Short mmCIF file of C-alpha atoms in Angstrom, two decimals:
data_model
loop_
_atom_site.label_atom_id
_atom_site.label_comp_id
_atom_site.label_asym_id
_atom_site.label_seq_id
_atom_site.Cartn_x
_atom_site.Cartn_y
_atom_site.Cartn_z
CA UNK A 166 0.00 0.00 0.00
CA UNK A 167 1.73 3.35 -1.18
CA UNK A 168 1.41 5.87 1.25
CA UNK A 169 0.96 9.47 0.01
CA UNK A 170 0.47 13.30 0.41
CA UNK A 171 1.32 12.11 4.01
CA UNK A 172 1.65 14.63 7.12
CA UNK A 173 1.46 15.24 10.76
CA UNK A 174 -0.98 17.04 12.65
CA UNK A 175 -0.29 17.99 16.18
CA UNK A 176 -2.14 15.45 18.68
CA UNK A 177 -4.09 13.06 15.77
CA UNK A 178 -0.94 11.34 14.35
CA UNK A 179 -0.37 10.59 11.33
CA UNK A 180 -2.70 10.58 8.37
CA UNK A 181 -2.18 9.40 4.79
CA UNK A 182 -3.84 8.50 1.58
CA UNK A 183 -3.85 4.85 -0.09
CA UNK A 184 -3.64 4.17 -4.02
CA UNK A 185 -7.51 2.91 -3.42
CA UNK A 186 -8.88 5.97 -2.54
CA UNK A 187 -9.68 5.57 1.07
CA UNK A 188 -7.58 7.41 4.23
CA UNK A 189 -5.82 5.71 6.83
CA UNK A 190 -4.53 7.33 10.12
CA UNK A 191 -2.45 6.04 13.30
CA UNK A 192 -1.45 7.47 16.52
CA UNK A 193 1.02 6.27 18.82
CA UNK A 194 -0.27 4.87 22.33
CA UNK A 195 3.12 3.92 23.90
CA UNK A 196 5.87 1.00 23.86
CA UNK A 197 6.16 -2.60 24.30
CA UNK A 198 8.34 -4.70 26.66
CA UNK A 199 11.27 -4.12 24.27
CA UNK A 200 10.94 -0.03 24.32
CA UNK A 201 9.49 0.07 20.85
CA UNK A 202 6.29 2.05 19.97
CA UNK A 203 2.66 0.79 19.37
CA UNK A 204 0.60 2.15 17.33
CA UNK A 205 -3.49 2.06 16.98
CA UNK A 206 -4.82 2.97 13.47
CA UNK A 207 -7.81 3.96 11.76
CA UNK A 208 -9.69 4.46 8.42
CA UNK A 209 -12.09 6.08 6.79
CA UNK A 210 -13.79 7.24 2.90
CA UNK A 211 -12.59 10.67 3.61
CA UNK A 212 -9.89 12.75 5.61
CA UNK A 213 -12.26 14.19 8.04
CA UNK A 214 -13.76 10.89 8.90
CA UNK A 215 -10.15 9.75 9.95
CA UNK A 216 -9.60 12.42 12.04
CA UNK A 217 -13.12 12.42 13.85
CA UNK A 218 -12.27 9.01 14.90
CA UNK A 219 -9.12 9.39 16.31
CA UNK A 220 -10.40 12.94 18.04
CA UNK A 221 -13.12 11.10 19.48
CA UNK A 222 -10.47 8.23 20.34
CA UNK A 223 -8.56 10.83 22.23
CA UNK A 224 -11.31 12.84 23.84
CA UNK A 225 -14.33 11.07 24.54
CA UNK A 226 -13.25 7.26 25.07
CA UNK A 227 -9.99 8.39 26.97
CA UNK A 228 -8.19 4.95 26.70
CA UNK A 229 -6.91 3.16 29.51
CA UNK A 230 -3.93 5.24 31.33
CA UNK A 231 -1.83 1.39 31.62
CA UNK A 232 -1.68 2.09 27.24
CA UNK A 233 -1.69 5.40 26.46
CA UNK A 234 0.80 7.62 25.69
CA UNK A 235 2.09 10.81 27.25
CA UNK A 236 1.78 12.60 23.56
CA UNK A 237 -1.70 11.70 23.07
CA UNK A 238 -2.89 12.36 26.81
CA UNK A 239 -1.10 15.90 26.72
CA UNK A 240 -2.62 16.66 23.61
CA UNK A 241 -6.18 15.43 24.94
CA UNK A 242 -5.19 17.36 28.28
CA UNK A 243 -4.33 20.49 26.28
CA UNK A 244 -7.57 20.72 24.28
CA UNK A 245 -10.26 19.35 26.72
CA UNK A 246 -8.80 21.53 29.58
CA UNK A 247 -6.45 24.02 28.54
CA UNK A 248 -7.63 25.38 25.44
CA UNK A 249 -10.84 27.38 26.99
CA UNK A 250 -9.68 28.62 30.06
CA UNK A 251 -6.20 30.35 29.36
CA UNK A 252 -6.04 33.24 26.87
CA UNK A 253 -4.51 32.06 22.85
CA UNK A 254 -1.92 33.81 23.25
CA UNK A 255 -0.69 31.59 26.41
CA UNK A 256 -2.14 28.66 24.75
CA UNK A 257 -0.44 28.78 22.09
CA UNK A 258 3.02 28.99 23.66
CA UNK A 259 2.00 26.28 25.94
CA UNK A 260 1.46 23.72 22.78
CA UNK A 261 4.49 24.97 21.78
CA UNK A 262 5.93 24.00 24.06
CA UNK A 263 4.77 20.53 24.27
CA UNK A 264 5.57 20.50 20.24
CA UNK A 265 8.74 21.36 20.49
CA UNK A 266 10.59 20.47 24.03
CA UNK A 267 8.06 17.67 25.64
CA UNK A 268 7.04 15.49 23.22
CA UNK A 269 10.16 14.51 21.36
CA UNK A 270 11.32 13.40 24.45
CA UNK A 271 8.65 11.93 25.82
CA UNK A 272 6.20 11.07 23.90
CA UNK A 273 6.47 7.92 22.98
CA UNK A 274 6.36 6.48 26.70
CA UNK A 275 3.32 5.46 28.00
CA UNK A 276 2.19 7.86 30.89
CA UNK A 277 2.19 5.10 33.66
CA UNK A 278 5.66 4.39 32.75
CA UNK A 279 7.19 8.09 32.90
CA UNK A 280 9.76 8.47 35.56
CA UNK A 281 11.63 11.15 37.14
CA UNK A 282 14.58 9.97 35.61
CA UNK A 283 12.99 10.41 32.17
CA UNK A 284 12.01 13.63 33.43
CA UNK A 285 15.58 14.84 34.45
CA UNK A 286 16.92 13.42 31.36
CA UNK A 287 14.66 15.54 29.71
CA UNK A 288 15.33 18.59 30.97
CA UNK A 289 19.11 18.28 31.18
CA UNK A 290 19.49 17.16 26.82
CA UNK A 291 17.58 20.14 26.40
CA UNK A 292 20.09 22.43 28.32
CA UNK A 293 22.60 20.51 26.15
CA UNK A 294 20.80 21.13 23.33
CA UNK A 295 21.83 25.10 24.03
CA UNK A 296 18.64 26.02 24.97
CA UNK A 297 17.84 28.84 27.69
CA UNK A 298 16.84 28.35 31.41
CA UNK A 299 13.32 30.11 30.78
CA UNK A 300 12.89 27.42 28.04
CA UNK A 301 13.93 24.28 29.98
CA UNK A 302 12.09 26.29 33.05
CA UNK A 303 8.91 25.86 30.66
CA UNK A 304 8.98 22.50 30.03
CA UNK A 305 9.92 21.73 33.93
CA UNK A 306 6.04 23.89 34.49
CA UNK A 307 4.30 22.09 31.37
CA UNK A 308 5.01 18.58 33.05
CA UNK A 309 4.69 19.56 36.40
CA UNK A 310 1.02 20.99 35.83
CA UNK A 311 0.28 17.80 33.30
CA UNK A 312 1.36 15.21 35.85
CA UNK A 313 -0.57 16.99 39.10
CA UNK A 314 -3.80 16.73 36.67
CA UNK A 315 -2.68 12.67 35.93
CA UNK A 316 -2.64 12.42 39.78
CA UNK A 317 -6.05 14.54 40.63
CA UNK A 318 -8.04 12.37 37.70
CA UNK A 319 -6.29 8.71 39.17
CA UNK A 320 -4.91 8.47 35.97
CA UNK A 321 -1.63 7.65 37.30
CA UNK A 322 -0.67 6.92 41.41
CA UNK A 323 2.56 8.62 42.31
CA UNK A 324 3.58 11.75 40.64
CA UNK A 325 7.16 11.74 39.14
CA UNK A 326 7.70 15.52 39.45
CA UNK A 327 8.02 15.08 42.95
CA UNK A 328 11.55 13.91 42.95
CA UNK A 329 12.51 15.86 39.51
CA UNK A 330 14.75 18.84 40.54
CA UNK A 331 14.60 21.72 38.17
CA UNK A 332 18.18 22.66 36.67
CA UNK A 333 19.78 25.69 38.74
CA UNK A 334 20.50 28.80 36.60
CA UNK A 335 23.78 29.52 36.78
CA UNK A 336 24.83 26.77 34.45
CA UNK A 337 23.07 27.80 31.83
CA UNK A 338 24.93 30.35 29.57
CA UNK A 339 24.09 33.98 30.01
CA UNK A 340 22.65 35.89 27.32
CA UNK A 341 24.65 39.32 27.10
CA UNK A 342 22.06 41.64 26.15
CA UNK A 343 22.58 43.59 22.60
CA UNK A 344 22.19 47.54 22.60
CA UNK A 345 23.63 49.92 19.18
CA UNK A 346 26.69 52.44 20.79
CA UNK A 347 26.34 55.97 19.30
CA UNK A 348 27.70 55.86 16.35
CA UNK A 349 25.53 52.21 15.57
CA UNK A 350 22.55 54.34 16.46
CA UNK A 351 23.27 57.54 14.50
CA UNK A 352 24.14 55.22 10.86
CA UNK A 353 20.44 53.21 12.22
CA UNK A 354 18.55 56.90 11.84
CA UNK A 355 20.56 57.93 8.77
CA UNK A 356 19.46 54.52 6.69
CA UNK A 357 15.72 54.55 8.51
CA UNK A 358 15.84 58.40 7.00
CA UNK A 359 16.61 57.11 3.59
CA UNK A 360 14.95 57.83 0.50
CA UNK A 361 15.62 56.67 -3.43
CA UNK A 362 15.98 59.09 -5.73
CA UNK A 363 12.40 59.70 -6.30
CA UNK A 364 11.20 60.80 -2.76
CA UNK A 365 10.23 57.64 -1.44
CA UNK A 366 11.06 56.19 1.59
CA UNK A 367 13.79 52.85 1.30
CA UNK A 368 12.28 51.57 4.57
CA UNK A 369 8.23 51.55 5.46
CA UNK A 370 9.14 51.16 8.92
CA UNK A 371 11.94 53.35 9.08
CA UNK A 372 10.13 55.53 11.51
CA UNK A 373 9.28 52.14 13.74
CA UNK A 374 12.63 51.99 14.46
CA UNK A 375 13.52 55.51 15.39
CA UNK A 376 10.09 55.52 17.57
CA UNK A 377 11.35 52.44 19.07
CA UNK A 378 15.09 53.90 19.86
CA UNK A 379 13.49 56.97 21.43
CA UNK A 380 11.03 55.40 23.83
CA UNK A 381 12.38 52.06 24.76
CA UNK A 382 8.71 50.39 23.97
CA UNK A 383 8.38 46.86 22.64
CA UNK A 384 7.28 45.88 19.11
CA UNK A 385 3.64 44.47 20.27
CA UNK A 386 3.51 47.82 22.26
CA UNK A 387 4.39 50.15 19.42
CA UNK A 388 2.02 47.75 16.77
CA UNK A 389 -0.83 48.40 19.06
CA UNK A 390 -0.77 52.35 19.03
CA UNK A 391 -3.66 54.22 18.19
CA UNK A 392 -3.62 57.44 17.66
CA UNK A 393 -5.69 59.08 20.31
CA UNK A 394 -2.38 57.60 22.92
CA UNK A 395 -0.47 60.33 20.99
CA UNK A 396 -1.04 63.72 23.21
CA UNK A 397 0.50 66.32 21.38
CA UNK A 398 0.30 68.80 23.96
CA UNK A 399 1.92 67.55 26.56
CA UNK A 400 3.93 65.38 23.77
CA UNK A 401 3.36 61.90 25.51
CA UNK A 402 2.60 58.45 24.21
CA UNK A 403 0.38 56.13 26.74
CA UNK A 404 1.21 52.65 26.46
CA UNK A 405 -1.88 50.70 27.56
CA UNK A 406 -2.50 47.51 24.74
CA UNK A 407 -0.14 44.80 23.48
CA UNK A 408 -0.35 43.24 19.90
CA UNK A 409 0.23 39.94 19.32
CA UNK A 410 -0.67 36.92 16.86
CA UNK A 411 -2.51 33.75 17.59
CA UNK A 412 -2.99 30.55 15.49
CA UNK A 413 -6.06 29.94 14.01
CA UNK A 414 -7.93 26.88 15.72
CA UNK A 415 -10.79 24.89 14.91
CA UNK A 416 -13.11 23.94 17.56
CA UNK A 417 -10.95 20.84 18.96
CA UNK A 418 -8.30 23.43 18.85
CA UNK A 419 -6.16 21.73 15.78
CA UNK A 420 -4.09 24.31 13.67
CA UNK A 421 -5.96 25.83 10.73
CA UNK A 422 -4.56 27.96 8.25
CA UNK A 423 -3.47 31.50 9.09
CA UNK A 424 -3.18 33.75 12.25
CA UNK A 425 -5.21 36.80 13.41
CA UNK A 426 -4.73 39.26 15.59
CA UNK A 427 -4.90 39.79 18.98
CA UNK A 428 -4.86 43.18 21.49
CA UNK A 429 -4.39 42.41 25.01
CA UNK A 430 -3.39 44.38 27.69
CA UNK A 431 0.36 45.21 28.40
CA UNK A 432 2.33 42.43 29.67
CA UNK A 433 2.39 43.82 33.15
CA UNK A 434 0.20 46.50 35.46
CA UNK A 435 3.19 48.68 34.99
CA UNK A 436 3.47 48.26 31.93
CA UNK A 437 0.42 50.91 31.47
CA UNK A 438 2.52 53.92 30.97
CA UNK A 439 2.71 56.89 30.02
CA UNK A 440 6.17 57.77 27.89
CA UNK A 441 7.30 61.60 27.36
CA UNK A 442 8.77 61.99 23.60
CA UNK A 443 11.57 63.54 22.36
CA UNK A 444 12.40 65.56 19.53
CA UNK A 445 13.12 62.66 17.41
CA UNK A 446 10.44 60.30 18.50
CA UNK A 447 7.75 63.28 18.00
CA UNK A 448 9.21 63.90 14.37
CA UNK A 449 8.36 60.33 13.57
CA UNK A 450 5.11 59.81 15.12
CA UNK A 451 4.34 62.96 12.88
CA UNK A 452 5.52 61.17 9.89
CA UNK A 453 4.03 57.36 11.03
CA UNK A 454 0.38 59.37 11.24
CA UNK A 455 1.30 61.03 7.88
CA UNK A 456 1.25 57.89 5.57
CA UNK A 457 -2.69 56.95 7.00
CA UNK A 458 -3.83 59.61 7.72
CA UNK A 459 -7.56 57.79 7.79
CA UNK A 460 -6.53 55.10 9.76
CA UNK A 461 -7.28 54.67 13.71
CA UNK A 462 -3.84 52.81 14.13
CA UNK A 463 -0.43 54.62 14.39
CA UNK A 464 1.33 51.50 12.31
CA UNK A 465 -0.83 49.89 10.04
CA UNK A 466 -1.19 48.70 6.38
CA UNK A 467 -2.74 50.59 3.95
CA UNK A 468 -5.70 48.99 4.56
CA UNK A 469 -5.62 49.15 8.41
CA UNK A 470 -5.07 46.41 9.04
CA UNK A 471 -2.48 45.37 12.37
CA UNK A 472 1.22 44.44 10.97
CA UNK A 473 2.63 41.48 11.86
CA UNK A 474 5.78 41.29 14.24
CA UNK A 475 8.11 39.40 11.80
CA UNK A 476 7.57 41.59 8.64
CA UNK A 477 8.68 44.68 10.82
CA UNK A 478 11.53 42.32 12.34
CA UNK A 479 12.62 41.38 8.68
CA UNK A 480 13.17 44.88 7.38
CA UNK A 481 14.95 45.71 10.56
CA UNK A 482 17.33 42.99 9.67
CA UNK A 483 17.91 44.12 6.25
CA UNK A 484 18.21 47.63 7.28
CA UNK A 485 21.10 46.42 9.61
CA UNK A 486 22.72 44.13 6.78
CA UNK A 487 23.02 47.29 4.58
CA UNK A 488 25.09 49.39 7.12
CA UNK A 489 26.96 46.48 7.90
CA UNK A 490 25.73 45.66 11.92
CA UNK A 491 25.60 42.15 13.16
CA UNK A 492 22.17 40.74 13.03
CA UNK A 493 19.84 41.89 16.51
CA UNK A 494 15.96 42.14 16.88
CA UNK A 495 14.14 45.14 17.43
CA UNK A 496 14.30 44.38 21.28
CA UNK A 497 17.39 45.66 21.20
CA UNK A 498 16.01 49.03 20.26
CA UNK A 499 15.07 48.73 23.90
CA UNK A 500 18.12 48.04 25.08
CA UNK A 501 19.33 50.89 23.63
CA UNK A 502 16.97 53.43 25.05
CA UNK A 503 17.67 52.17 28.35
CA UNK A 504 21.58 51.86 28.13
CA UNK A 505 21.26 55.40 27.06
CA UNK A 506 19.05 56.43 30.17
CA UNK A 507 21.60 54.40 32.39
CA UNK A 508 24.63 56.70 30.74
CA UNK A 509 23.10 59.96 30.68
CA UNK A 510 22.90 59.26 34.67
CA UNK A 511 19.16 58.89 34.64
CA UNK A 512 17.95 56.81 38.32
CA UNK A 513 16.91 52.88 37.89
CA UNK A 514 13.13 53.94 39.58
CA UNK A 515 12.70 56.37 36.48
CA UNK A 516 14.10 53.71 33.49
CA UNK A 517 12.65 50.90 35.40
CA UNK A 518 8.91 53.15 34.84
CA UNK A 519 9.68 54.14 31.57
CA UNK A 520 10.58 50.67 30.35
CA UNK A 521 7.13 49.65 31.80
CA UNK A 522 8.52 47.03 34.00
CA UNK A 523 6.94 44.89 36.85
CA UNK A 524 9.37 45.89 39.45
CA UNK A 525 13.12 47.39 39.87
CA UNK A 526 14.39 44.15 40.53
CA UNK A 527 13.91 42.84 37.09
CA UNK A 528 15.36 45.88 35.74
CA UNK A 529 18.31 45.41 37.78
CA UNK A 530 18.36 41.65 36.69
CA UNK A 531 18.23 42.63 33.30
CA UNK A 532 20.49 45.62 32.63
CA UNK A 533 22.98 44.48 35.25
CA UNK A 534 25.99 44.76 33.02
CA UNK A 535 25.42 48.54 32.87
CA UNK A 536 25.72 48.61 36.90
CA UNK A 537 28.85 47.22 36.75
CA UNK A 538 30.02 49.38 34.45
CA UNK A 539 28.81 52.32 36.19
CA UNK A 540 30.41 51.03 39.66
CA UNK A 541 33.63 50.52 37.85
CA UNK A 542 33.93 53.55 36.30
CA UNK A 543 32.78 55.39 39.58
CA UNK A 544 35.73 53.31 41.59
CA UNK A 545 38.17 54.41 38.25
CA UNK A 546 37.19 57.94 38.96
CA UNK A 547 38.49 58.14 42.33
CA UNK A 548 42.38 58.11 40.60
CA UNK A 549 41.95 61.95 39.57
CA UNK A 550 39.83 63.10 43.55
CA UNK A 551 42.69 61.44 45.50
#
């Protein structure tokens, strides 16, 4: 039987075609004595009727807990519980999660069977891997919360996250955060500035990136202005939605085609700001508002509709190839703004408000390198007082 115009969907296995017309589908539902994996499979006339049956397999029957596998109970766990009671945006990172980290580890082992030594192993090949703490410290929460809800429901007795330890911090490799010196921030402004020989702008989002320089806020932050936050009076910005993008779902919360848009609030209760603007930042909210003029968004297409993250990430790459800068995301835009704060002597209450952050502490946490400097260079200035 030739298999073809086969593929994978997330959670109902694997479904295929046969020469005769019909569709045939199989998901995995552990491992024998010998470690390798068992399958169950189904068939149908049609796609759809392949994948009811193995959704219904999953969700409704809920097979026996002594068979099943860890990748088809998450899954089941992640769409009969998960999927309605945490906003998309956190759901989507949580499957993500599983996709990415949990499952190819895990997977294939049938939930009775997972041990804390799996678990461990788990978490330490994916610090090997080179992933970061906060990603490893995801999967350590995905599999705590999924094994607590094994133990509540009786599905298994003991729960193996009780003896699983999750990896301490300071092994994992530190990040060192990515700001533009002065001169890397006056050639970024030249090129955003730069037109062709005709008028017209090189870069659409040219005047993103200078905004974004001049008031330290994040992408989703800037993609969510309207422009009633613009107060030109007191020549402020207030910083009160986030936009980000979501999967689209069907109603058992499988991937469909495409993504939509989604406003929520900022990422914190400080984050609700309100941002004074310079010279610079003014000049380009002036020209942002400019190009739709009929539009309720600051940023948008010409059709008003919200811009996604990556296409304003992608030009800010290519803007940095063509000056000749090491590749860095617009975060470090950010960065920038508050590195500059930091060395124009500016307090870490005041950068840690404007930045829109929880609390000092994470400021400090984050900038930390710039505190070291400035003790350093405080100690070093001692050599012309004494």
């Amino acid at each position: 039987m030739a298999q073809t115009n086969e593929r994978r969907e997330k959670g109902t296995g694997t479904i295929w075609k046969k020469d005769n017309g019909t569709w045939m589908g199989r998901i995995s539902i552990g491992t024998n004595s010998e470690g390798k994996r068992k399958f169950k499979s189904f068939s149908g006339k049609t796609e759809a009727e392949v994948k009811r049956k193995i959704r219904e397999y999953n969700k409704n029957e809920h097979p026996d807990p002594s068979k099943i596998s860890l990748e088809t109970y998450i899954y089941n766990w992640l769409t009969t519980y998960k999927k309605n009671t945490i906003k998309d945006t956190s759901y989507d990172a949580l499957e993500k999660t599983v996709r990415n980290y949990v499952v190819p580890h895990l997977g294939c082992i049938r939930l009775q069977e997972i041990t804390a030594d799996d678990i461990q192993k788990m978490l330490q090949a994916l610090k090997d891997a080179g992933f970061s703490y906060s990603t490893v410290k995801k999967a350590y929460n995905c599999m705590n919360e999924i094994m607590r809800h094994a133990v509540i429901r009786q599905d298994i007795i003991r729960n193996p996250m009780l003896l699983v330890t999750m990896l301490s911090q300071e092994g994992f490799e530190k990040k060192e955060i990515r700001f533009f010196n002065k001169k890397e921030c006056a050639l970024i402004t030249e090129e955003a500035m730069r037109e062709y020989s005709t008028g017209r702008r090189v870069y659409i989002y040219g005047d993103v990136f200078i905004l974004a320089m001049n008031t330290g806020l994040r992408l989703g932050e800037l993609l969510a202005l309207e422009k009633e936050d613009w107060d030109r009076e007191s020549k402020t910005l207030t910083v009160k939605r986030n936009l980000q993008f979501v999967r689209n779902r069907d109603e058992d919360g499988n991937v469909a085609q495409g993504r939509r848009a989604v406003i929520n609030s900022t990422k914190t209760y400080s984050g609700n700001r309100v941002v004074p603007l310079n010279k610079r930042a003014t000049e380009a909210l002036e020209r942002l508002c400019a190009q739709h003029p009929d539009k309720k968004n600051i940023i948008c297409s010409t059709k008003g509709t919200m811009v996604p993250h990556e296409r304003v990430e992608r030009t800010f790459d290519f803007l940095l190839s063509n000056i000749g800068i090491e590749h860095a995301g617009m975060h470090s835009l950010r960065h920038t703004f508050a590195s500059m704060l930091f060395a124009n002597g500016k307090d870490i209450k005041t950068i840690s408000q404007l930045l829109g952050h929880a609390t000092i502490q994470i400021t400090m946490n984050t900038y930390v390198h710039l505190f070291e400097k400035v003790d350093h260079d405080a100690v070093a200035s001692l050599d012309d007082e004494i």
